XYZ file of C-alpha atoms in Angstrom:
633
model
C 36.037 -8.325 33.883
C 37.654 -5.052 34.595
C 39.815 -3.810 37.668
C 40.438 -0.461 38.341
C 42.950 0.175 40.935
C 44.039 3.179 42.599
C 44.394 4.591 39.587
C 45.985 8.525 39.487
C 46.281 11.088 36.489
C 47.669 14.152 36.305
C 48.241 17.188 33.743
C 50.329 20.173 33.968
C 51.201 18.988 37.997
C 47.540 18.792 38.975
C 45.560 15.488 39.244
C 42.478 15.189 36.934
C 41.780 11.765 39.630
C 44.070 10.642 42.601
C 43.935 6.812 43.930
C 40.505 6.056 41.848
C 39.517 2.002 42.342
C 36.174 0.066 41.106
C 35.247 -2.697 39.454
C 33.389 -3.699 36.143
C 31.475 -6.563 35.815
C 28.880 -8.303 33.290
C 25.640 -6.162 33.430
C 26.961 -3.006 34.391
C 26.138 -0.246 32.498
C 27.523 2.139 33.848
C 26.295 6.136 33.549
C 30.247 7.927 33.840
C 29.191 11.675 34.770
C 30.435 14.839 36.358
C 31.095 18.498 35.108
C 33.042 19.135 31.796
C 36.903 19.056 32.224
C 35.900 16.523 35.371
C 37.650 13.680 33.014
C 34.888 11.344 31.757
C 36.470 11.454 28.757
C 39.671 10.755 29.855
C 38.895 7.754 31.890
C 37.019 6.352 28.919
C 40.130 6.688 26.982
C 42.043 4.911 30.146
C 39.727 2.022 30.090
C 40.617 1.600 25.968
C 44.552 1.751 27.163
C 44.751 5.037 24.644
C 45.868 6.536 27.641
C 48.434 5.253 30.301
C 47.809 5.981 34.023
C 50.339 7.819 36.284
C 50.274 4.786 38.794
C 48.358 2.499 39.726
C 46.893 -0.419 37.153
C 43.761 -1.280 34.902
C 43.409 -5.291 34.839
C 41.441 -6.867 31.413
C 40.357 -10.223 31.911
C 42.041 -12.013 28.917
C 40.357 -12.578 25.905
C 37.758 -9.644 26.132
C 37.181 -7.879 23.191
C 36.129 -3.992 23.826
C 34.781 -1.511 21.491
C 35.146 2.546 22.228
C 33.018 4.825 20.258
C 34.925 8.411 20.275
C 34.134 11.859 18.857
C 36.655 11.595 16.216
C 36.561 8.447 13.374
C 37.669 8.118 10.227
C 36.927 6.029 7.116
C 38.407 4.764 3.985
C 36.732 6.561 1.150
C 35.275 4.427 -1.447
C 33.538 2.196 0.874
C 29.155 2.070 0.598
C 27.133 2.630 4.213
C 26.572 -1.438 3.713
C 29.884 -2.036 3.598
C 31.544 -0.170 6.241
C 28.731 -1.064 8.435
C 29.846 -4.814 6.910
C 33.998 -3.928 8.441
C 32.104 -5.169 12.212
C 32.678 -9.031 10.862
C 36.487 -9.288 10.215
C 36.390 -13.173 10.660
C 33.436 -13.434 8.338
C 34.786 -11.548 5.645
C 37.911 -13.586 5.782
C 36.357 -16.987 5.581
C 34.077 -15.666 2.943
C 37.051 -14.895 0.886
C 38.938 -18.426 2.184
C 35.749 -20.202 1.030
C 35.512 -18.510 -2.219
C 39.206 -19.613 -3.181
C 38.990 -22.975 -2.006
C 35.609 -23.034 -4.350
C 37.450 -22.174 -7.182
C 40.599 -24.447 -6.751
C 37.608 -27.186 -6.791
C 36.265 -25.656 -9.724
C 39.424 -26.388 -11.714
C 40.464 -29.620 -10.682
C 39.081 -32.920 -12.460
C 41.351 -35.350 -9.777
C 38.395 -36.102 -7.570
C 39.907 -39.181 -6.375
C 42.966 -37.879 -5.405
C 44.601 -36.942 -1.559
C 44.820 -33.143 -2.466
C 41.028 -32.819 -3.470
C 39.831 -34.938 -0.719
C 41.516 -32.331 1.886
C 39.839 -29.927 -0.104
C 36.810 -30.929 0.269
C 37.828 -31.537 3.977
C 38.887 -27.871 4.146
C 35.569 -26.271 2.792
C 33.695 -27.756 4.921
C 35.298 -27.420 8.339
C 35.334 -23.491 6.965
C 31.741 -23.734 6.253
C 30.971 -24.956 9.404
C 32.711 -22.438 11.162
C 30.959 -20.057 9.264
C 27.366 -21.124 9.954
C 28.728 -21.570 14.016
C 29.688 -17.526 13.962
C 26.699 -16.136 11.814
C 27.646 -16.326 8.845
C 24.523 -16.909 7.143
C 22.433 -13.819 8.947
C 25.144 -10.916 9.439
C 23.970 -8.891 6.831
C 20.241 -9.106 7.858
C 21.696 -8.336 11.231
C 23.841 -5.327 9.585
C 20.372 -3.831 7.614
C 18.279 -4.201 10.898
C 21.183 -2.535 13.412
C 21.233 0.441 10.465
C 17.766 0.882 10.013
C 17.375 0.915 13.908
C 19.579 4.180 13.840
C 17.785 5.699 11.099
C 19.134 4.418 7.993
C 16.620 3.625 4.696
C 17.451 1.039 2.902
C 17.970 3.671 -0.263
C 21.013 4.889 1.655
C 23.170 1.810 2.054
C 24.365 1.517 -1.496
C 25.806 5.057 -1.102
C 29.172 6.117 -0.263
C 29.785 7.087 3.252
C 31.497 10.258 2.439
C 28.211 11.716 1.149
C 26.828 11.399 4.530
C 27.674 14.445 7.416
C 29.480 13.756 10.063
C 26.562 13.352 12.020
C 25.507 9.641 10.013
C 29.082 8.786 9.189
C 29.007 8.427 13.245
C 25.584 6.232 13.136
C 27.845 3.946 10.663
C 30.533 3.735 13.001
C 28.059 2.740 16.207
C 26.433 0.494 13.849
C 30.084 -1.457 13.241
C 30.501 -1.088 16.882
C 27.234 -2.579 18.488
C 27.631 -5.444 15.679
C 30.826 -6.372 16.588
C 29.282 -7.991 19.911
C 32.156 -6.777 21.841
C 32.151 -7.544 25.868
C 32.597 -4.104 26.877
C 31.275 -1.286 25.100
C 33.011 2.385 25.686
C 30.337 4.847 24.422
C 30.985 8.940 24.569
C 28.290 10.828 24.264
C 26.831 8.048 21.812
C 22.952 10.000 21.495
C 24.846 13.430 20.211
C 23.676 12.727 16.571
C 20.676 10.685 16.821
C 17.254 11.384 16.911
C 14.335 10.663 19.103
C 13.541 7.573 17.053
C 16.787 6.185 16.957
C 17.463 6.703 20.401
C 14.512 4.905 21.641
C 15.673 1.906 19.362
C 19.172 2.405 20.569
C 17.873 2.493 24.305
C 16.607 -1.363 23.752
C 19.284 -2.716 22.209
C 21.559 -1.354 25.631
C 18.750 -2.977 27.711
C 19.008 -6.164 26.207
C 23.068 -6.403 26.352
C 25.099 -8.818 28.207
C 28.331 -7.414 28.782
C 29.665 -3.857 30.497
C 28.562 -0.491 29.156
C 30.052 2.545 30.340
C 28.622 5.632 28.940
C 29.556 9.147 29.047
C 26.564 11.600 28.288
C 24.442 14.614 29.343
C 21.302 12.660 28.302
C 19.477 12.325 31.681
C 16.559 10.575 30.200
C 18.835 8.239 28.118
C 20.584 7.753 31.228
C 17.652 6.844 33.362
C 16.524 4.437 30.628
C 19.557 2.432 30.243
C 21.553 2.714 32.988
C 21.915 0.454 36.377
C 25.132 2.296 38.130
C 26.204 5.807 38.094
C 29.875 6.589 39.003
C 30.209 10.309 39.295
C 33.875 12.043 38.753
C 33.939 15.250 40.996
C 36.861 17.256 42.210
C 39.258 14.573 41.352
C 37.300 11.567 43.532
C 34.834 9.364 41.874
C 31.022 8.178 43.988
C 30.082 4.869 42.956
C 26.567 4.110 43.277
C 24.161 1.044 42.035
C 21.552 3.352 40.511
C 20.428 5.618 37.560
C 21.253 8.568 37.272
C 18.321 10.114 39.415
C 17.823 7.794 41.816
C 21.963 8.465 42.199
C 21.052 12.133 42.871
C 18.335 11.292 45.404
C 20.553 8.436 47.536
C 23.303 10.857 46.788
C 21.609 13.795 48.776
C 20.149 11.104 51.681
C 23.972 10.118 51.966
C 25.518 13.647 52.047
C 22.607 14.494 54.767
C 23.593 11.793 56.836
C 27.415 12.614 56.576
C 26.959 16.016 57.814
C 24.886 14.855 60.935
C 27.764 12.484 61.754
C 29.936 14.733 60.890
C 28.369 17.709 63.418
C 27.891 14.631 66.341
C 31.699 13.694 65.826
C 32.517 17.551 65.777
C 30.723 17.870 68.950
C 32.880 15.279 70.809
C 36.054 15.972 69.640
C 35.453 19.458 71.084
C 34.448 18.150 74.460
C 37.560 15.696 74.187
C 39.677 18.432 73.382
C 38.316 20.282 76.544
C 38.933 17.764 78.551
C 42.451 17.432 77.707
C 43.220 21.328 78.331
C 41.563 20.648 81.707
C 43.655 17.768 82.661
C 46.991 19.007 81.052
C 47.310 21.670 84.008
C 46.336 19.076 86.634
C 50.217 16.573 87.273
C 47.576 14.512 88.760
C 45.677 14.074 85.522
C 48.147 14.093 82.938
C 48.509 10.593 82.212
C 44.882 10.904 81.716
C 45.208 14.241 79.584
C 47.835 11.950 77.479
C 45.581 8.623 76.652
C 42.952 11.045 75.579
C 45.214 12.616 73.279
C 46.412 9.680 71.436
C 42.263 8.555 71.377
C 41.527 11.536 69.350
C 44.776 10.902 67.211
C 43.075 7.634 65.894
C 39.585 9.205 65.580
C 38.977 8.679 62.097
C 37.549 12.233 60.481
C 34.093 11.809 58.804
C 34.027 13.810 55.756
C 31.496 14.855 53.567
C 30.933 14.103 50.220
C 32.655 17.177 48.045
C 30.047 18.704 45.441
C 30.657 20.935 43.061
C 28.705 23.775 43.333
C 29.408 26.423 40.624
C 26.742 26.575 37.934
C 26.434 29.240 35.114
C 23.556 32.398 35.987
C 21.449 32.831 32.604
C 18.124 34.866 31.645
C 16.957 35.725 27.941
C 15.577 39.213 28.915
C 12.791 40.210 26.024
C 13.900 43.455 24.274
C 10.218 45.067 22.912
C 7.154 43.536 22.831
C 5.880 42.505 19.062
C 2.699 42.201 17.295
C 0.520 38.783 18.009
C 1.941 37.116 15.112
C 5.186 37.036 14.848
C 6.393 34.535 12.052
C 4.336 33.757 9.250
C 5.179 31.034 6.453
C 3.281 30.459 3.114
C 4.301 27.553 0.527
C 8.001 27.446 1.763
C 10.128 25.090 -0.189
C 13.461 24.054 -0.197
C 15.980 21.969 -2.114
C 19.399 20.938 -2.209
C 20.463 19.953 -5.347
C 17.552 17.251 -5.905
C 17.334 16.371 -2.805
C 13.904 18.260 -1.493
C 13.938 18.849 1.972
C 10.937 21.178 2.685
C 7.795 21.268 0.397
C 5.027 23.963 0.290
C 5.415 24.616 4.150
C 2.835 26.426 5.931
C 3.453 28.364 9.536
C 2.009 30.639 11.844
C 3.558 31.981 14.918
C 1.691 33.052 17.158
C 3.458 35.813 20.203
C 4.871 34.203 22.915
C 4.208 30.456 21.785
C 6.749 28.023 22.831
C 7.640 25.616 19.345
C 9.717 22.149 19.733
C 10.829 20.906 16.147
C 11.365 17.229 16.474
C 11.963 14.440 13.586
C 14.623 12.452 11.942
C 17.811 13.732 10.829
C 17.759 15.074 7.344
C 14.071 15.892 7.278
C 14.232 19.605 7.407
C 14.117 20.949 11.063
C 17.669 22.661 10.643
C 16.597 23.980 7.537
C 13.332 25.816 8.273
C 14.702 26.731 11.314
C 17.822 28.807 9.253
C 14.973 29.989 7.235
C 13.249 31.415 10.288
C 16.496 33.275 10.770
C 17.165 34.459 7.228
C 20.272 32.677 6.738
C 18.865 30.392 4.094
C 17.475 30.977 0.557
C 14.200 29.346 0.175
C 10.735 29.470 -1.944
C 7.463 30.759 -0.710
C 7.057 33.643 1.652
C 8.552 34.846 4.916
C 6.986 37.380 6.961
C 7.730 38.522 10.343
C 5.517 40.637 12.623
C 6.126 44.147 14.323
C 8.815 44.409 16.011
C 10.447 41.254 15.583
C 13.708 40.869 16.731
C 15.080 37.304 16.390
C 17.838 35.874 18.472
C 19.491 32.722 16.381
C 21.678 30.090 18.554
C 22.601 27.638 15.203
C 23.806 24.135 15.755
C 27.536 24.525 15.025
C 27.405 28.222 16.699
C 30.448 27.554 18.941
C 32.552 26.648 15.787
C 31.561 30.404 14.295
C 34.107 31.403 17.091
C 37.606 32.604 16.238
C 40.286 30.254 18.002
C 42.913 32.982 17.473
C 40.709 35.363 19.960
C 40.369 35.316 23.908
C 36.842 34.381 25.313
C 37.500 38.407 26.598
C 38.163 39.596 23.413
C 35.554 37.305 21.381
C 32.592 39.075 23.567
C 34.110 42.608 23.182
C 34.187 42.109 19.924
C 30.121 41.177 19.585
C 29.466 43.826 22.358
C 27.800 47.499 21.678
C 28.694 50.852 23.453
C 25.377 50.346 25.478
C 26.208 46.641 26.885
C 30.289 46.812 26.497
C 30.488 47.435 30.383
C 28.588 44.325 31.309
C 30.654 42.304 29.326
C 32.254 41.002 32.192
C 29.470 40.091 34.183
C 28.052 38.311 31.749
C 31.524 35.918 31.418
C 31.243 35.632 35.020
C 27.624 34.251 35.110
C 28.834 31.598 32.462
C 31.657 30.490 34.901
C 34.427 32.311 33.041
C 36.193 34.436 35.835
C 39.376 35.501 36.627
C 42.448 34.105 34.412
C 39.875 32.384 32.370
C 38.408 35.405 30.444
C 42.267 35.731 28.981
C 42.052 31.435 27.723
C 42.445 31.577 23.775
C 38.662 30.231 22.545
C 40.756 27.625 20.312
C 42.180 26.086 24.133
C 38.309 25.497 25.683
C 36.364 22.493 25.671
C 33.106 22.025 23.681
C 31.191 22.803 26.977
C 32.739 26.047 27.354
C 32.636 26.861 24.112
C 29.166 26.447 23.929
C 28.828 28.887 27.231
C 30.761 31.205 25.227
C 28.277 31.129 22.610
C 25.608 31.490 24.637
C 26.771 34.462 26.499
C 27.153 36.239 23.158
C 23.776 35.727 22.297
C 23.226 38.270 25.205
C 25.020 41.001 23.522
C 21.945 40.902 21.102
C 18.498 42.361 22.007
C 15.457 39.588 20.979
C 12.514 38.606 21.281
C 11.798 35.252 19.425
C 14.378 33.199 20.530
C 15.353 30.347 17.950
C 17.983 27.919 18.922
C 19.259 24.476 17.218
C 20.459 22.028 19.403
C 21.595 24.181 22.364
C 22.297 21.684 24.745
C 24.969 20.295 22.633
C 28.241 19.456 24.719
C 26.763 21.011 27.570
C 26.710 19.386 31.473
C 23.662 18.341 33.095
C 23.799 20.764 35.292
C 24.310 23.711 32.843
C 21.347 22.051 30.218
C 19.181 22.178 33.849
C 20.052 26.043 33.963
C 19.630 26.634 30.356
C 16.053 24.813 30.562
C 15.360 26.976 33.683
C 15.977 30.111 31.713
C 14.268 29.107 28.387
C 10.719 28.264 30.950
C 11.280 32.074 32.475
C 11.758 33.056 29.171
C 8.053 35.588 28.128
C 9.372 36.175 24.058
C 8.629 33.196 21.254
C 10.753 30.111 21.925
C 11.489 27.605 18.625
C 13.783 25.030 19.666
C 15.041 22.197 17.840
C 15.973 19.377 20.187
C 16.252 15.807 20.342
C 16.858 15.658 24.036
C 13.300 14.270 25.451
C 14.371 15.454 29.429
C 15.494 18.673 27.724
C 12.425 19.469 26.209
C 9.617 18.129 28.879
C 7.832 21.411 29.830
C 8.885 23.669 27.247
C 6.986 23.840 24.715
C 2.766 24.101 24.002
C 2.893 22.950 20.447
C 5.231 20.320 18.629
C 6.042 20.265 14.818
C 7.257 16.627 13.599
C 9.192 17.118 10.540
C 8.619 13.753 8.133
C 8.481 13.662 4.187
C 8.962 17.093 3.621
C 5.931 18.117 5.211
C 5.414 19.441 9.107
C 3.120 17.789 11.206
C 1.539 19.704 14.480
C 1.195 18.003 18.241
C -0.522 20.210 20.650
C 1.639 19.660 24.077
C 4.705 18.882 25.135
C 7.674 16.177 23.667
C 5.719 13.569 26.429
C 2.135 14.478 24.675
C 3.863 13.943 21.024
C 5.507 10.795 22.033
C 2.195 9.422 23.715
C 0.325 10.696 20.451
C 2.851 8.985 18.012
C 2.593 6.018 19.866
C -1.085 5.731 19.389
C -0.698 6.663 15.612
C 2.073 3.382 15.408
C -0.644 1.579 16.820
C -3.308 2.247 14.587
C -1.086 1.861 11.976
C -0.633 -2.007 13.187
C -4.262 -2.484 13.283
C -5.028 -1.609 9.717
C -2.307 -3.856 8.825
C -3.693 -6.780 11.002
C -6.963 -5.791 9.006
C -5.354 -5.932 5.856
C -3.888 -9.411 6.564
C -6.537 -11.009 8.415
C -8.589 -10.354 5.373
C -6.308 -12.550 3.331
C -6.194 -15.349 5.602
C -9.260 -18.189 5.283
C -9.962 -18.034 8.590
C -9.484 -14.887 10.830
C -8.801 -14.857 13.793
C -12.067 -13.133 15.761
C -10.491 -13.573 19.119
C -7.769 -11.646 18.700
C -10.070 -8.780 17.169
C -12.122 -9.342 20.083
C -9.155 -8.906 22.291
C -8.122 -6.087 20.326
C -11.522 -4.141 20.335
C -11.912 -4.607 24.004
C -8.424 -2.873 24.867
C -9.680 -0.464 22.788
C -12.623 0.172 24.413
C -11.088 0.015 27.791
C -8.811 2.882 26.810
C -11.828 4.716 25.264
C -13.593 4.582 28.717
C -10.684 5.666 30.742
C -9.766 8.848 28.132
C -13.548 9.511 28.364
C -13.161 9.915 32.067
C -10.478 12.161 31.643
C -12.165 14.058 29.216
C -15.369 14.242 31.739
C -12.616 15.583 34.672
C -10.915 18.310 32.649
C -14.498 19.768 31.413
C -15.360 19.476 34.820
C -12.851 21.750 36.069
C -12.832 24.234 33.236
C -16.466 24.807 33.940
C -15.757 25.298 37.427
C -12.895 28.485 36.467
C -15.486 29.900 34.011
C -18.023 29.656 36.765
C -15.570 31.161 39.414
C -14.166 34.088 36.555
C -18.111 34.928 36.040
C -18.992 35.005 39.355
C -15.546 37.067 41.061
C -13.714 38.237 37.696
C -11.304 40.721 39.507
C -9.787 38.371 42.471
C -9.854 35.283 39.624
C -7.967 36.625 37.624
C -5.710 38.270 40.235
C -4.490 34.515 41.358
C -0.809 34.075 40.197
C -0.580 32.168 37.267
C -4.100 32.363 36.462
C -4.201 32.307 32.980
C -0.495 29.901 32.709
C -3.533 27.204 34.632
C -6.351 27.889 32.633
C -4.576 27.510 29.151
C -2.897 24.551 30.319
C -5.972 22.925 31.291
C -7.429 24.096 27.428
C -4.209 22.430 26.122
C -4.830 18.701 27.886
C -8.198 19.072 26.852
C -7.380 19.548 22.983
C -5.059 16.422 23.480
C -7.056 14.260 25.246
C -9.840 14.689 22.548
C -7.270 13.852 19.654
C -6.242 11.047 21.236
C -9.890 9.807 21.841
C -10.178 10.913 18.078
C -7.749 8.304 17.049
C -8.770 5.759 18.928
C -11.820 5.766 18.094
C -10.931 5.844 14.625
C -8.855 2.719 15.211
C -12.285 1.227 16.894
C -13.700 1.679 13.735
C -11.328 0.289 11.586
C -11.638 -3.166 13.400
């Protein structure tokens, strides 16, 4: 379908890729990775032919249509959610319009006999039928299904799309994309604006497609989900493998291994061959000998290894005093924009050193309390922190609070006091900004470092409730992995608003979902929440198989029978696990009663014994609502 050969680009005399080749075929979807400023990007915008190569060719297979979802978009004003959604069916909208003015000449004419009506006649229907042949008759269900699946109500698509953020004026634009059917789909950094919901929708619909996919994004869950090959861009050469993401790491690493210990063994015998030759060369006897060995280790062909970049950015959130056991403490916040109400009679406690993940749709508040947490927002009801609460605020846009006139030297100077000024360097160092790069003007940098320059001058201020708001924005893998690293070593209060599943797995204790102006807890992590919402869908399906097999004349008792039996199977299995975790509990309060001191001496101790407290308090909600399901059959 596509042919990518020996392909080379270049910028400012250096070459982002040199001699890059591979093919795309139906089925591939394709995970495009590497470090920022590797050029994922820029081969996207290659394969769209918005970009011309330096030599070598990209081959299209005539008559494929290809769609590229970019960063940037723009839309005619005037147009509903509906309707630009509606822009995906060109061909439809034009027969629609053909159909409606052959209609109408109909309409007026009173010759039904005649030639010219007859090939009217002819005419509406050969455009009906075409019609019907390319859905016609079920684009706009299709168009209300693909928007609700990214998050849309149905309230919103009679609204214009310029009342909508940036953020859901680029869910419009996927939707026009993914229901255009095209046969390749170009998608950077597609998840950056959707929520968990919407991308486990968006996940299916990838699964389910036909033609190629190549996506750019630092999603490593998303990636693992939906992708079957992983071509990875580093230090201008490209590795091609037919995996996910981290099954490409793991064959990756075997391969690399492997390399070197050919590598070493060919090493080994070119220095004995080499020996060999200096022995012969002073022998006249052996120099024809000396001379054929010579031209054998000219043809040796060098094993090399695979090149990996190795440069990652150093981070740690050091605490700056310790506060009093509550730190944050919300009573009956509220808050509106305009009439739109967005938080209603909120209540929160914080509790010292608890690690928070706010999760939930766009719109429904998470940004909002989370500003409020930080004082940057007006609100109703009552804030209160603790003692000694110092709170460290990383916002969602931070990296566009930077001044583009400024150098990333000058922008941390700037932030710096008299006590850290001197480590200012450092600091740029261990986010990768070293040498010439501390002088690059900030408006010059790519989101990714942009966002490392953000982060680095969160630093300069001492915290210790740390409250950040999509942090992992534009960053690498590899620099999210650090950043995730750093927040787990982190011993303050962590709040973090993320809708990056991978990102969030093992950082936080308690979850809030955000939905209808209220807050909603989850003891665990994003996996317990997910698991957790899951069972609530569920039960939510049983009452309404309840509901309608109570209207029907004859139920159907063997699918209830079916039902209550998976029930009870689950029941039996959570009881188990229930059983094990008391079980071992008992066992630490036996072993703290019995040797106190050396118990409690065990690294980790109490990390162990609170997580085993935590998957106990889970486990029992979820046998909670299954049981409550139970009864509801």
């Amino acid at each position: 379908m596509l042919n990518i050969h020996n392909i080379s680009v270049s910028f400012s005399g250096e070459y982002l890729f040199e001699e890059v080749s591979y093919q795309l075929s139906p089925g591939d979807r394709v995970g495009l990775i590497g470090k920022n400023g590797a050029g994922k990007s820029t081969m996207l915008k290659l394969l769209a032919k918005e970009y011309e190569v330096d030599q070598g060719t990209i081959a299209i297979d005539k008559n494929v249509t290809l769609g590229f979802l970019k960063q940037d978009i723009d839309f005619e004003k005037g147009r509903t959610v509906i309707e630009e959604a509606q822009q995906a069916f060109t061909e439809i909208k034009a027969l629609e319009k053909q159909i409606e003015e052959v209609n109408q000449a109909l309409a007026s004419r009173t010759d039904y006999e005649s030639e010219s009506y007859h090939e009217l006649m002819v005419a509406v229907g050969d455009l009906s039928d075409r019609y019907e042949i390319i859905g016609g008759y079920s684009y706009q269900g299709e168009t209300e299904r693909v928007l609700q699946g990214l998050g849309f109500v149905r309230t919103d698509f009679d609204k214009n799309t310029d009342t909508f953020s940036g953020g859901w004026r680029m869910r419009i634009e996927l939707a026009k994309l993914l229901l255009q059917k095209n046969d390749v789909l170009l998608l950077d950094e597609p998840t950056n604006h959707l929520d968990i919901e919407s991308i486990l929708w968006f996940e299916n619909f990838l699964i389910q497609y036909t033609g190629v996919v190549v996506i750019v994004s630092h999603d490593k869950m998303f990636l693992d989900n939906v992708t079957n090959r992983t071509i990875d861009i580093s230090m201008g050469r490209i590795y091609d493998y037919p995996k996910p993401y981290t099954a490409f790491l793991a064959l990756r690493d075997e391969i690399r291994t492997q390399q070197k210990a050919a590598q070493k063994n060919q090493e080994k015998q070119i220095q004995q061959t080499e020996k060999l030759i200096e022995k012969f060369r002073a022998k006249a006897s052996k120099a024809s000998m000396a001379q054929s060995l010579i031209k054998k280790l000219d043809k040796i062909e060098r094993i090399e290894v695979d090149q990996q970049e190795t440069a990652a950015m150093k981070l740690d959130f050091p605490v700056s005093v310790n506060p009093g056991k509550v730190v944050l403490e919300l009573t009956e916040v509220s808050k509106a924009y305009g009439p739109k109400q967005v938080l209603e009679n909120v209540n929160l406690l914080v509790a010292r050193s608890s690690k928070i993940a706010f999760v939930g749709q766009n719109g429904q508040g998470k940004t909002t309390l989370a500003k409020i947490i930080a004082e940057e927002l007006e609100h109703q009801g009552e804030l209160k922190r603790g003692h000694n609460v110092q709170i460290g605020y990383f916002a969602q846009n931070q990296a566009e609070y930077l001044d583009g006139e400024k150098t990333v030297h000058d922008t941390m100077l700037d932030a710096a006091n008299e006590s850290n000024r001197i480590k200012v360097r450092d600091i740029l160092g261990a986010f990768l900004f070293q040498g010439d790069d501390v002088d690059k003007y900030v408006k010059v940098l790519s989101g990714g470092e942009r966002n490392r320059l953000a982060l680095a001058k969160l630093l300069l201020e001492p915290f210790n409730v740390l409250v950040m708001d999509e942090p992992t924005n534009h960053l690498d893998i590899q620099s999210k992995e650090v950043l995730k690293q750093a927040l787990q070593r982190f011993e303050g209060t962590l709040i973090l608003v993320s809708h990056d599943r991978d990102f969030l797995q093992g950082l936080s204790s308690i979850v809030y979902e955000f939905r209808d102006q209220k807050i909603k807890e989850f003891l665990g992590d994003i996996d317990d929440y997910l698991s957790m919402r899951k069972l609530e869908d569920f039960r939510g399906v049983e009452k309404q198989t309840q509901q309608n097999e109570k209207t029907e004349t004859a139920p159907n008792s063997y699918k209830l029978e079916k039902q209550k039996k998976s029930l009870k199977n689950k029941l039996s299995n959570l009881e188990q696990k229930i059983s094990s975790v008391e079980k071992e509990i008992a066992e630490i309060d036996s072993e703290l009663v019995l040797n106190y001191d050396q118990t409690i001496a065990q690294e980790g101790f109490f990390d162990r014994y609170q997580q085993k407290k935590t998957d106990l308090e889970v486990l029992m909600k979820e046998w909670e609502a299954l049981s409550e399901a139970l009864d509801d059959i």
